[in-house]
Coordinates of C-alpha atoms and ligand atoms in Angstrom, one line a residue:
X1 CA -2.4 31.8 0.0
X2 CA -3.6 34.5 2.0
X3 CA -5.7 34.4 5.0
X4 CA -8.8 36.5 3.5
X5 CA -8.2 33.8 0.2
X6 CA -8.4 30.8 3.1
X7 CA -11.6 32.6 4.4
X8 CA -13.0 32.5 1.3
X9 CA -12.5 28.8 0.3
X10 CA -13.7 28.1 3.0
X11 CA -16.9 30.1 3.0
X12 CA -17.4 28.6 -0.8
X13 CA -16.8 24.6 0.6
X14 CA -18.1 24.4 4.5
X15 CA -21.2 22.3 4.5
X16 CA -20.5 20.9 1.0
X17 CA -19.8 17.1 0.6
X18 CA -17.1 15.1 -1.0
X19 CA -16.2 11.6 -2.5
X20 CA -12.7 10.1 -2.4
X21 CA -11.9 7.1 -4.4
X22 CA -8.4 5.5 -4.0
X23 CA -6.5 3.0 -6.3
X24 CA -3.3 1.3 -5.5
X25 CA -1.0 0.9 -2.6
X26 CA -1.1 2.1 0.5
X27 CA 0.8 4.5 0.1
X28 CA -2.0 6.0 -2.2
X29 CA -4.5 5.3 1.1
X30 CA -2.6 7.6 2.8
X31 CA -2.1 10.7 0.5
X32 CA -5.8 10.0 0.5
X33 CA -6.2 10.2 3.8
X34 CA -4.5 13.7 3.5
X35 CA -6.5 14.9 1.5
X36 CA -9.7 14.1 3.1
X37 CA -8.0 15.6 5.5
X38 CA -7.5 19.1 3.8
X39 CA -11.0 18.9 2.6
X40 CA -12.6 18.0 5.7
X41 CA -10.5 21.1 7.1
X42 CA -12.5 23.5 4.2
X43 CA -15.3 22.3 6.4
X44 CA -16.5 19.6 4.0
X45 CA -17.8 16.2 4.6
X46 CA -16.9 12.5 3.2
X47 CA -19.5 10.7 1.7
X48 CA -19.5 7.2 0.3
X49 CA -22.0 8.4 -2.2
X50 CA -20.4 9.8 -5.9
X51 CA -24.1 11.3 -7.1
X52 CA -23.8 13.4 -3.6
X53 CA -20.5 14.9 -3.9
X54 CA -19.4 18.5 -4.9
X55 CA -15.9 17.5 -4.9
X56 CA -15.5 13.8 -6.9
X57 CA -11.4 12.9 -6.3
X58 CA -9.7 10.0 -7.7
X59 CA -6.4 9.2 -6.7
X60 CA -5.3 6.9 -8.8
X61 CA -2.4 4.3 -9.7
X62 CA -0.3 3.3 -12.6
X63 CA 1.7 0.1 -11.5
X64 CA -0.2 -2.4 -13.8
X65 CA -1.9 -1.4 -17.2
X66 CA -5.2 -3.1 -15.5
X67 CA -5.2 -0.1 -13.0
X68 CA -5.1 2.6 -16.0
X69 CA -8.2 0.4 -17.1
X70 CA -10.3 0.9 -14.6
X71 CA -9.6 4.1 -13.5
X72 CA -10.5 5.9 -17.4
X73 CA -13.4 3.4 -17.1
X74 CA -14.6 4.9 -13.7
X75 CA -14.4 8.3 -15.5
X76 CA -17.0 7.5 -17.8
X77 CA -19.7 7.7 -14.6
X78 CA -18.3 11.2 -13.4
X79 CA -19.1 12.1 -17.1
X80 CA -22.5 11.6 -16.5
X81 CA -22.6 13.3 -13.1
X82 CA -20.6 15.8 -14.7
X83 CA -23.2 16.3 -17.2
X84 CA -26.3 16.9 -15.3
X85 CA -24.2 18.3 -12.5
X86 CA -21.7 20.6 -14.2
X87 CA -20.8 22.4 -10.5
X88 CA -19.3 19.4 -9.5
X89 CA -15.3 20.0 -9.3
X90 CA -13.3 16.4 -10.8
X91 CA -10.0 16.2 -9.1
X92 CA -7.6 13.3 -11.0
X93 CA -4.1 13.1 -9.1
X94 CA -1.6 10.3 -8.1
X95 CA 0.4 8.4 -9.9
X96 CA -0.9 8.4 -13.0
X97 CA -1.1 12.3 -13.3
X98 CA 2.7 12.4 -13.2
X99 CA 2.9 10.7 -17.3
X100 CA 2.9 12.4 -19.9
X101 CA 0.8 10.6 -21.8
X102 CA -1.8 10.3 -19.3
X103 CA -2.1 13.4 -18.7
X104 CA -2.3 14.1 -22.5
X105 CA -5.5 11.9 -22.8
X106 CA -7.0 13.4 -20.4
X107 CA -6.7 16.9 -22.0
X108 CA -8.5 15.3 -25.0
X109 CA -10.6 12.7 -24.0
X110 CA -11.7 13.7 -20.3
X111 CA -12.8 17.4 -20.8
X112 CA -14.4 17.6 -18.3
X113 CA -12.3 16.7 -15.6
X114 CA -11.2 20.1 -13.4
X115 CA -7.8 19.7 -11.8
X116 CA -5.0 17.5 -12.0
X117 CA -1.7 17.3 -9.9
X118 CA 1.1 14.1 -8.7
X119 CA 1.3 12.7 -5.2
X120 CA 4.1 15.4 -4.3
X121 CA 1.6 18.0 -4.9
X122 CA -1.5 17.7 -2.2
X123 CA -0.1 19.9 0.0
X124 CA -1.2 23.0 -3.0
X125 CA -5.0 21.6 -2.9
X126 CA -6.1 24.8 -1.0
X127 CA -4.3 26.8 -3.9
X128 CA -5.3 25.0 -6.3
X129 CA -9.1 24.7 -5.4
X130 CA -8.9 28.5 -4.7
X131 CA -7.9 28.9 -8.4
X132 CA -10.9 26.5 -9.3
X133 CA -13.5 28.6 -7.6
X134 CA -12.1 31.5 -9.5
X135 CA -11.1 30.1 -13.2
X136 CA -12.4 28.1 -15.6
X137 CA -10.6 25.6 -17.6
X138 CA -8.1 22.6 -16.4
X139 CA -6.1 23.2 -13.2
X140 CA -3.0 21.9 -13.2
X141 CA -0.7 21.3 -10.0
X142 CA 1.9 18.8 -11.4
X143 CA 5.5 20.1 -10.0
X144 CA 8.6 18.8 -10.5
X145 CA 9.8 19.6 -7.3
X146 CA 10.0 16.4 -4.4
X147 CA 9.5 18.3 -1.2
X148 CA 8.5 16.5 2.4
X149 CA 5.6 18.4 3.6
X150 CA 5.3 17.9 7.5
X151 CA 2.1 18.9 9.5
X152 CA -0.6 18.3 6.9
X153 CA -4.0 17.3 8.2
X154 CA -4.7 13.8 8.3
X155 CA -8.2 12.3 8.2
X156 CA -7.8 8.4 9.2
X157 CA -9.8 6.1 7.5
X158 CA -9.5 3.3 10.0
X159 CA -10.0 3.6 13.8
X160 CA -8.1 0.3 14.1
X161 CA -4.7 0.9 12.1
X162 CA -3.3 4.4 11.4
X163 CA -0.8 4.6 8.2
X164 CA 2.3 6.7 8.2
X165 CA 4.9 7.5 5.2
X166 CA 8.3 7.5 6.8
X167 CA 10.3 7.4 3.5
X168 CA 8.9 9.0 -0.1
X169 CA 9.7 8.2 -3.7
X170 CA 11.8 4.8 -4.9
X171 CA 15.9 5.0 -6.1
X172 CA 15.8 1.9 -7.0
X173 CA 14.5 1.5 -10.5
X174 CA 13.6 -1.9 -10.9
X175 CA 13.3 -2.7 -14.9
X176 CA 9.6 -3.3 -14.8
X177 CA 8.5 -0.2 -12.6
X178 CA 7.0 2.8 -13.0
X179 CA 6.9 4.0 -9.4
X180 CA 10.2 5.9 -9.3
X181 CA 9.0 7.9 -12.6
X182 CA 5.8 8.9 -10.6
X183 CA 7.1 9.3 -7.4
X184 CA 10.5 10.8 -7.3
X185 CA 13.7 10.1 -5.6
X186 CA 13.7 8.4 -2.1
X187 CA 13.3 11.4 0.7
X188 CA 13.2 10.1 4.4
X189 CA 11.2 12.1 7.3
X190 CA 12.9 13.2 10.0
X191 CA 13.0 10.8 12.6
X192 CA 11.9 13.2 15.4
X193 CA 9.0 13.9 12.8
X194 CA 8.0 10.3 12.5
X195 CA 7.8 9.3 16.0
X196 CA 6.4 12.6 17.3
X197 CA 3.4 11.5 14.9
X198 CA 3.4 7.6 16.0
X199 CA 3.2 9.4 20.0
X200 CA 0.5 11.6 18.9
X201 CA -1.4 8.4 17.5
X202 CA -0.9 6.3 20.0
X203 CA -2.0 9.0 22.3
X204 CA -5.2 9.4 20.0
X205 CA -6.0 5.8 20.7
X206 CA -4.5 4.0 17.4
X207 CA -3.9 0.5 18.1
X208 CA -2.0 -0.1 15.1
X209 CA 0.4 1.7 13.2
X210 CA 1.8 0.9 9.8
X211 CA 5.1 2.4 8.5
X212 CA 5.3 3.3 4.8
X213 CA 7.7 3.0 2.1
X214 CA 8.5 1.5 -1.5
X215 CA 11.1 0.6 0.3
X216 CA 11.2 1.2 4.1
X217 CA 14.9 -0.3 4.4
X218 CA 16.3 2.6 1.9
X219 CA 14.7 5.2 5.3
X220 CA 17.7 6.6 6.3
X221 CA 20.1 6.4 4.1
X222 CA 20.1 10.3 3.0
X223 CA 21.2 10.5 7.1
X224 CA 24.6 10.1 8.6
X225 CA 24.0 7.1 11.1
X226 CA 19.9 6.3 12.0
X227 CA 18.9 3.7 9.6
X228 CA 15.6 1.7 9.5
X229 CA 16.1 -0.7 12.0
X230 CA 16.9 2.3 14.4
X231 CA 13.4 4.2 14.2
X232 CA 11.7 0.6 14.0
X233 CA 13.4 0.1 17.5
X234 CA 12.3 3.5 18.9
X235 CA 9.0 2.8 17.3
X236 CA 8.5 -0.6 19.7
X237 CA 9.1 1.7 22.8
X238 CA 5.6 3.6 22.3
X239 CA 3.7 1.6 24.4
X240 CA 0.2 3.2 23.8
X241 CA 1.2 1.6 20.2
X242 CA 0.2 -2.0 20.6
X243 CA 0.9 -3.0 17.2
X244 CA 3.8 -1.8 14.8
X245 CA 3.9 -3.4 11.1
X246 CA 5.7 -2.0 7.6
X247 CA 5.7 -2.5 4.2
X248 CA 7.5 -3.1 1.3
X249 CA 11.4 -4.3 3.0
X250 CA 13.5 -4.9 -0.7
X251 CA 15.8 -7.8 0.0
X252 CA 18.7 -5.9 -1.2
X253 CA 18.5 -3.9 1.9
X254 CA 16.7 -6.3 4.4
X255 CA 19.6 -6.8 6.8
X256 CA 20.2 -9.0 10.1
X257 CA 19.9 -5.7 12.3
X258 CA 16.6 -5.2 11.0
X259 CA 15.8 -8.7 11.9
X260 CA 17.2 -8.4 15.2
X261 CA 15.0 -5.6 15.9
X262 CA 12.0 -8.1 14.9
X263 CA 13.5 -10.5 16.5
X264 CA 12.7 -8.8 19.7
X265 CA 9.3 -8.8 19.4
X266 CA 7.1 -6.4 21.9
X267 CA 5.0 -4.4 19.7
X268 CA 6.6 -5.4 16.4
X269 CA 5.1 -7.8 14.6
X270 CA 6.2 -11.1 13.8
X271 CA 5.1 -10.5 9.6
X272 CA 7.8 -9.6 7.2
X273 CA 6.6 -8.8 3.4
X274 CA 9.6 -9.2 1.4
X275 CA 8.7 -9.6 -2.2
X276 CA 11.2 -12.0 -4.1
X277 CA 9.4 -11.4 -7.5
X278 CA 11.2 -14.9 -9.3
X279 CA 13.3 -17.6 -8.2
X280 CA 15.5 -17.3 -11.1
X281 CA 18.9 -15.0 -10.5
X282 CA 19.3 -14.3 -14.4
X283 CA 15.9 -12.9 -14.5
X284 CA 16.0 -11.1 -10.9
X285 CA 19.2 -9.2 -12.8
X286 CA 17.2 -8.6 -16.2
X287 CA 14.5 -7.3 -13.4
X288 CA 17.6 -5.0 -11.4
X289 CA 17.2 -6.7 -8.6
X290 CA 19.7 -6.5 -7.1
X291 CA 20.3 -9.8 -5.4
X292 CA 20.4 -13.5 -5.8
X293 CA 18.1 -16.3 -5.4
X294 CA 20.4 -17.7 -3.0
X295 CA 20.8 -14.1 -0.8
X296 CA 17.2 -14.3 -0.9
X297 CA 16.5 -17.3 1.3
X298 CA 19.4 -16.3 3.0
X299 CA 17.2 -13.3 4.6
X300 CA 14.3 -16.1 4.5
X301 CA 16.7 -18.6 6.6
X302 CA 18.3 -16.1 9.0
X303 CA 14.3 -14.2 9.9
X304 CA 13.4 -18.0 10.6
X305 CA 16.0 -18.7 13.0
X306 CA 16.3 -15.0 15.2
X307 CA 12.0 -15.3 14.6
X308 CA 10.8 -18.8 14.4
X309 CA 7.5 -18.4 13.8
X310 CA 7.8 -15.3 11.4
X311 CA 5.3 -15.0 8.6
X312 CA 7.0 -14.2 5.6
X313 CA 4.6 -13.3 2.8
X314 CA 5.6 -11.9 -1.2
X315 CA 4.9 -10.5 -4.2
X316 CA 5.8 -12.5 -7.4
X317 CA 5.9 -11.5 -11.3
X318 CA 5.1 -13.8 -14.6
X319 CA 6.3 -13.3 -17.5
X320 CA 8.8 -10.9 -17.2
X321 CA 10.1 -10.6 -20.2
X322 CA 12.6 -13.6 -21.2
X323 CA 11.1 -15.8 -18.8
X324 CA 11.6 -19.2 -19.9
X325 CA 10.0 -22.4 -18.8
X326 CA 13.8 -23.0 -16.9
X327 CA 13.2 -19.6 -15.2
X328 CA 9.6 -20.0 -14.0
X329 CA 10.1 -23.8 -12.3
X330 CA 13.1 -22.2 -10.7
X331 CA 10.5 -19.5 -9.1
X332 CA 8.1 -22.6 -8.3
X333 CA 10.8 -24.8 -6.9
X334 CA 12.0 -21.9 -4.7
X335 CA 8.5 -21.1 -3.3
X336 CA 8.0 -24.7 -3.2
X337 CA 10.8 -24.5 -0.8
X338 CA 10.6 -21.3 1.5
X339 CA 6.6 -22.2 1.4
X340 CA 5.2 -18.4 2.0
X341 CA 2.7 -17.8 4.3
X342 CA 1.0 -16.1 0.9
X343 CA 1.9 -14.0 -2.0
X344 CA 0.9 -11.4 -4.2
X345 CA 1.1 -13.0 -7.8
X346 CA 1.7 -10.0 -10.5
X347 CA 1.2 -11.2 -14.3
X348 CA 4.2 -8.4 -16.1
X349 CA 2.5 -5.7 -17.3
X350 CA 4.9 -3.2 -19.8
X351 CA 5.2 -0.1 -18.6
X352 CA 5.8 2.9 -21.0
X353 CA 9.4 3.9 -20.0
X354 CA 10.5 1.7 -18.5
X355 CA 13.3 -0.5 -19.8
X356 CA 11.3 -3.8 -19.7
X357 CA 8.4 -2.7 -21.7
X358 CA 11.0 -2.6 -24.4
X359 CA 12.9 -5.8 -23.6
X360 CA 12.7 -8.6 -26.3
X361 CA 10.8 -11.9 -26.2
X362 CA 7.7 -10.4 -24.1
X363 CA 6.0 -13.0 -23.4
X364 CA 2.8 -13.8 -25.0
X365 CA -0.1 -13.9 -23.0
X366 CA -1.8 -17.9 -23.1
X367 CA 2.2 -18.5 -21.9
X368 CA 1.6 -16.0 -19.0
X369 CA -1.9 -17.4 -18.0
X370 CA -0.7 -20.6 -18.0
X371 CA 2.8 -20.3 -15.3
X372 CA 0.0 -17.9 -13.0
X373 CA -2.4 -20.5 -13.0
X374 CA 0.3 -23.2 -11.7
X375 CA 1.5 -20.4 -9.5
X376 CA -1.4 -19.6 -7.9
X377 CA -2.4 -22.9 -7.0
X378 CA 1.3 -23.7 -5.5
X379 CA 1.0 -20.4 -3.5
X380 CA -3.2 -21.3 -2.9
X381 CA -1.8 -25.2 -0.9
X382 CA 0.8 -23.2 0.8
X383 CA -1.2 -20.6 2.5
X384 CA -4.0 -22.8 3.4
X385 CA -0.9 -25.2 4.8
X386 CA 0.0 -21.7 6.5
X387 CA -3.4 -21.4 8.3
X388 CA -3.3 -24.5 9.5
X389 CA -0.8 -23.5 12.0
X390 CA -3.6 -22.1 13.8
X391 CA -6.1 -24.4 13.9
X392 CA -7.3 -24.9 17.5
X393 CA -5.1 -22.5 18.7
X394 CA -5.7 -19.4 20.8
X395 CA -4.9 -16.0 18.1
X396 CA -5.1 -12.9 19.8
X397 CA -7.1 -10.6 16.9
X398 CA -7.2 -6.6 16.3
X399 CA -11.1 -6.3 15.6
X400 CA -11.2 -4.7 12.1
X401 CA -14.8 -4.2 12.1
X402 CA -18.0 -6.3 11.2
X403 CA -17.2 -9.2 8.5
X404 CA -18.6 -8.6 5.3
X405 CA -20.4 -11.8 5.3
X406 CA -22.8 -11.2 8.5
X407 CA -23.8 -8.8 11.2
X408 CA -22.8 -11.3 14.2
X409 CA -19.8 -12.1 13.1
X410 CA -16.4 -9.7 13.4
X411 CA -13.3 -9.9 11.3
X412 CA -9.8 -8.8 12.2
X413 CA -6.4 -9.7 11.9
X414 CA -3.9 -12.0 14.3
X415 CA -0.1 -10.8 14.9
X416 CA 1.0 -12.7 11.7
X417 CA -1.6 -10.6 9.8
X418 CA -3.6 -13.8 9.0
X419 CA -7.4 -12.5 8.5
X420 CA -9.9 -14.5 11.3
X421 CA -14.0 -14.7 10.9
X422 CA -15.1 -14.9 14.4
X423 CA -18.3 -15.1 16.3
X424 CA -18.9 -13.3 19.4
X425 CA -21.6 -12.4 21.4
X426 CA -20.4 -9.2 23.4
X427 CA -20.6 -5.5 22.3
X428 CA -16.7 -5.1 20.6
X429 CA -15.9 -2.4 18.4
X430 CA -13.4 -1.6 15.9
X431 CA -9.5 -1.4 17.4
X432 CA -10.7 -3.7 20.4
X433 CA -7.9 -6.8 21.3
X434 CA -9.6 -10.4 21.4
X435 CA -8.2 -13.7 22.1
X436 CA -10.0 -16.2 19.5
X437 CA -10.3 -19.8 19.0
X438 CA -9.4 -21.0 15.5
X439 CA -11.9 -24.0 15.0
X440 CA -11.6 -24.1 11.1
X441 CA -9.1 -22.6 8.5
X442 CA -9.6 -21.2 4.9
X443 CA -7.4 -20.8 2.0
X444 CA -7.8 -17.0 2.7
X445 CA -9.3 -16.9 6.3
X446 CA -9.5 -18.5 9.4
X447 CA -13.0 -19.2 11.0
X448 CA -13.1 -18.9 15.3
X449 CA -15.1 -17.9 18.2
X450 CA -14.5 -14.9 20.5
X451 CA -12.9 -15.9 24.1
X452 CA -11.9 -12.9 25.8
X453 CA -10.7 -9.3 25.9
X454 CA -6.6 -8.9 26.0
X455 CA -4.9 -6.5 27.3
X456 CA -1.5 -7.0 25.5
X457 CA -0.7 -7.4 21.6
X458 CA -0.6 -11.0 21.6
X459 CA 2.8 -10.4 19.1
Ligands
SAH501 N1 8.4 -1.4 -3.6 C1 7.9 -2.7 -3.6 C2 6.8 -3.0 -4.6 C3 5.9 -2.0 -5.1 S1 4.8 -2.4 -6.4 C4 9.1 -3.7 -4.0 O1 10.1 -3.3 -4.3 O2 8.8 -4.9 -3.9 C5 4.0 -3.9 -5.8 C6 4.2 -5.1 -6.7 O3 3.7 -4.9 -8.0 C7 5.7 -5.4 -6.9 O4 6.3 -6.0 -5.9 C8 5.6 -6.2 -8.2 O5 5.5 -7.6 -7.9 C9 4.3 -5.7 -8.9 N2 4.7 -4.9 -10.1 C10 5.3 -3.8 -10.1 N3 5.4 -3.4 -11.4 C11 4.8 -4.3 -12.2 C12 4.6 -4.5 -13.6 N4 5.1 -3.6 -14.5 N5 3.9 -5.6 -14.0 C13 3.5 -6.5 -13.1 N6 3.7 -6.4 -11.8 C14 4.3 -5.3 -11.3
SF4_502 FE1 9.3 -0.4 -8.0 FE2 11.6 -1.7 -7.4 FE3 11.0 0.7 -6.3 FE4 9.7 -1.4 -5.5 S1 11.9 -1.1 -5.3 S2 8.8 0.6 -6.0 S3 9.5 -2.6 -7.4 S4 11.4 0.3 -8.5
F3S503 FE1 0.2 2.5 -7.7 FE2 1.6 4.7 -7.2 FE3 1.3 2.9 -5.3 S1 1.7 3.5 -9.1 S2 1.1 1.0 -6.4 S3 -0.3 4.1 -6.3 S4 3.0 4.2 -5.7

């Protein structure tokens, strides 16, 4: 664009408002966060309110058919804005945007909606809202091309924890998943990129940091000798970072140098999420996988002996399809074992494309219900067994904010990423560092009382 086009979005947006709903992972939160950031850039402002906005942007998710659900359902209400308000530009993008048939509907069904593009694309919102101002009729950003954009403006939702992608896209193409259809192939940042931008947050006052990835142990691998466990250990030496975490390690690539580099603590946290997805190896090959059962709690064994109190939490599927009831009490008896400190539970939801949604012997739903419900409450004993750890012990807690429950009492998270209530008299804010005492513990939360300030991370 050119600079007189710039001047003149900008002159059309400044002072106008906008709305940003996410869906999905947090990788999702964070394009988000980009493109609040463009917006708030045009000289526009967030606000919470839908009926308010100019701009209405959903950013949405595909992973689970439940997700599509909601997300054409939500349209319906920015119908009716768009009715009465028919200035109001409707921005659809993510994951979603990137299939066909998607995208297809929405031509039909969701007239109304203004412009469309995939996660690779925010960096052409200025273009594409410039063409908006100017035209009529659906705009349409969705490329082809996967690109890393450095340097794009980033508005933070949370004071407490800043997010930041190190590796795009997914390789990895496990049977059941859409992601590396909507995302592209696996593209790593530079590492001088990534810890120039974990300086500059730490220097901006961000307690936390959390790396991004599908996979955050594939970073790397399109380099000749820095891997994952590398930038993880120049990571820990920020010290204005107090708190480093990551998300999603894949077993087939979780390796003992990563867990050395755990292992030696500082500003790393003692939390690994390392979904297992079943117990059973013939379906965790149906699922391409990649790895046993047995190399599984291999990584569970060896991150419990160089980390003894590690937290180790997962994400779990039922019903893939050809589960039988062998399969599933194979899953059970292996959680049973390892005992996570909790777990996602996933019923299988086909995907269109992907080589599972076309697997025989789905498996019908009363079946599905039924192994979730037994899952669940496995998982529900085990994380409350979990807590327990805690109880009448001293956690030192990031302050999240106010708990949703009461206006004296503060939430926030300990090292392990276990969520604490706590009480506490003294003026704390978001991104503060407490020391709290656990006096009871919830299946989902623990319940304390605020004890001091702490300088450190408590990790
Ligand atoms: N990259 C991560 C997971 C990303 S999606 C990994 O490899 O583990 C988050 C979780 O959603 C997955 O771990 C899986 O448990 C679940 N999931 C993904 N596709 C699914 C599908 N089609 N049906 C049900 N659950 C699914
Ligand atoms: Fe999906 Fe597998 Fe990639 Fe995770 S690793 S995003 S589950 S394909
Ligand atoms: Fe959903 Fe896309 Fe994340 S499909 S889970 S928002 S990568």
């Amino acid at each position: 664009m050119t600079n007189n086009n710039l001047v003149e979005l900008r002159s059309f947006f400044a002072g106008k408002k906008y709305y940003v709903r996410t869906y999905g992972c947090q990788l999702n939160e964070n394009d988000s966060e980009k493109i609040s950031g463009i917006l708030d850039e045009q000289g526009m402002t967030n606000t919470d309110n839908i009926n308010a906005a100019s701009v209405i942007v959903f950013n949405t998710c595909t992973i689970r058919e439940n997700a599509n659900d909601k997300i054409f359902g939500n349209l319906g209400i920015v119908k009716g804005i768009k009715r009465k308000s028919p200035d109001v530009i409707v921005i659809l993008c993510g994951c979603m945007m990137k299939e066909e048939h998607n995208v297809t509907k929405v031509k039909s069904k969701y007239k109304f909606v203004d412009l469309i593009f995939g996660p690779s694309d925010i960096y052409k919102l200025p273009a594409l809202l410039f063409n908006r101002m100017n035209e009529g009729g659906l705009i349409c950003g969705i490329g082809d091309e996967d690109l890393i954009i450095e340097d794009l403006p980033v508005t933070h939702k949370k004071k407490f924890r800043a997010l930041s992608t190190i590796i795009y896209g997914c390789n990895n193409f496990c049977s059941y998943c859409i992601v590396p259809y909507v995302r592209g192939r696996e593209r790593s940042r530079a590492p001088e990129d990534v810890l120039k931008e974990l300086k500059m947050l730490g220097d901006q006052g961000f307690k936390e940091v959390m790396l991004l990835g599908q996979n955050v142990n594939s970073y790397g691998k399109d380099f000749d000798s820095y891997d994952f466990a590398d930038l993880l250990s120049d990571a820990s030496k920020i010290d204005a970072i107090s708190r480093i975490r990551f998300m999603t390690s894949h077993p087939k690539d979780t390796d003992r140098k990563l867990l050395d580099v755990m292992a030696n603590g500082g500003n790393i946290m003692p939390h690994l999420h390392l979904p297992m997805q079943s117990g059973s190896d013939r379906v965790l090959a149906l699922m391409n996988r990649k790895y046993s059962a047995g190399q599984y709690l291999d990584i569970v064994e060896y991150a419990r002996k160089v980390i003894p109190d590690i937290s180790i939490t997962t994400d779990i599927i039922v019903g893939f399809p050809g589960e039988k009831e062998e399969d599933f009490s194979e899953t059970l008896s292996l959680m049973e074992r390892i005992r996570f400190d909790n777990a996602f539970t996933f019923m299988f939801s086909p995907r269109k494309g992907t080589p599972a949604a076309d697997m025989d012997d789905q498996i019908p739903d009363d079946v599905m219900r039924e192994r979730f419900s037994r899952l669940v409450k496995l998982q529900n004993k085990c994380t409350l067994e979990s807590g327990m750890k805690t109880l009448n012990t001293v956690q030192t807690v990031l302050v999240e904010g106010l708990s949703q429950n009461s206006d004296k009492v503060y939430a926030g998270r300990t090292p392990h990423n276990r969520l604490v209530n706590f009480t506490c008299d003294k003026a704390i804010e978001e991104g503060d560092i407490v020391d709290v005492d656990i006096t009871s513990v919830k299946t989902f939360s623990l319940n304390g009382r605020f004890l001091s300030f702490n300088s450190g991370n408590g990790g």
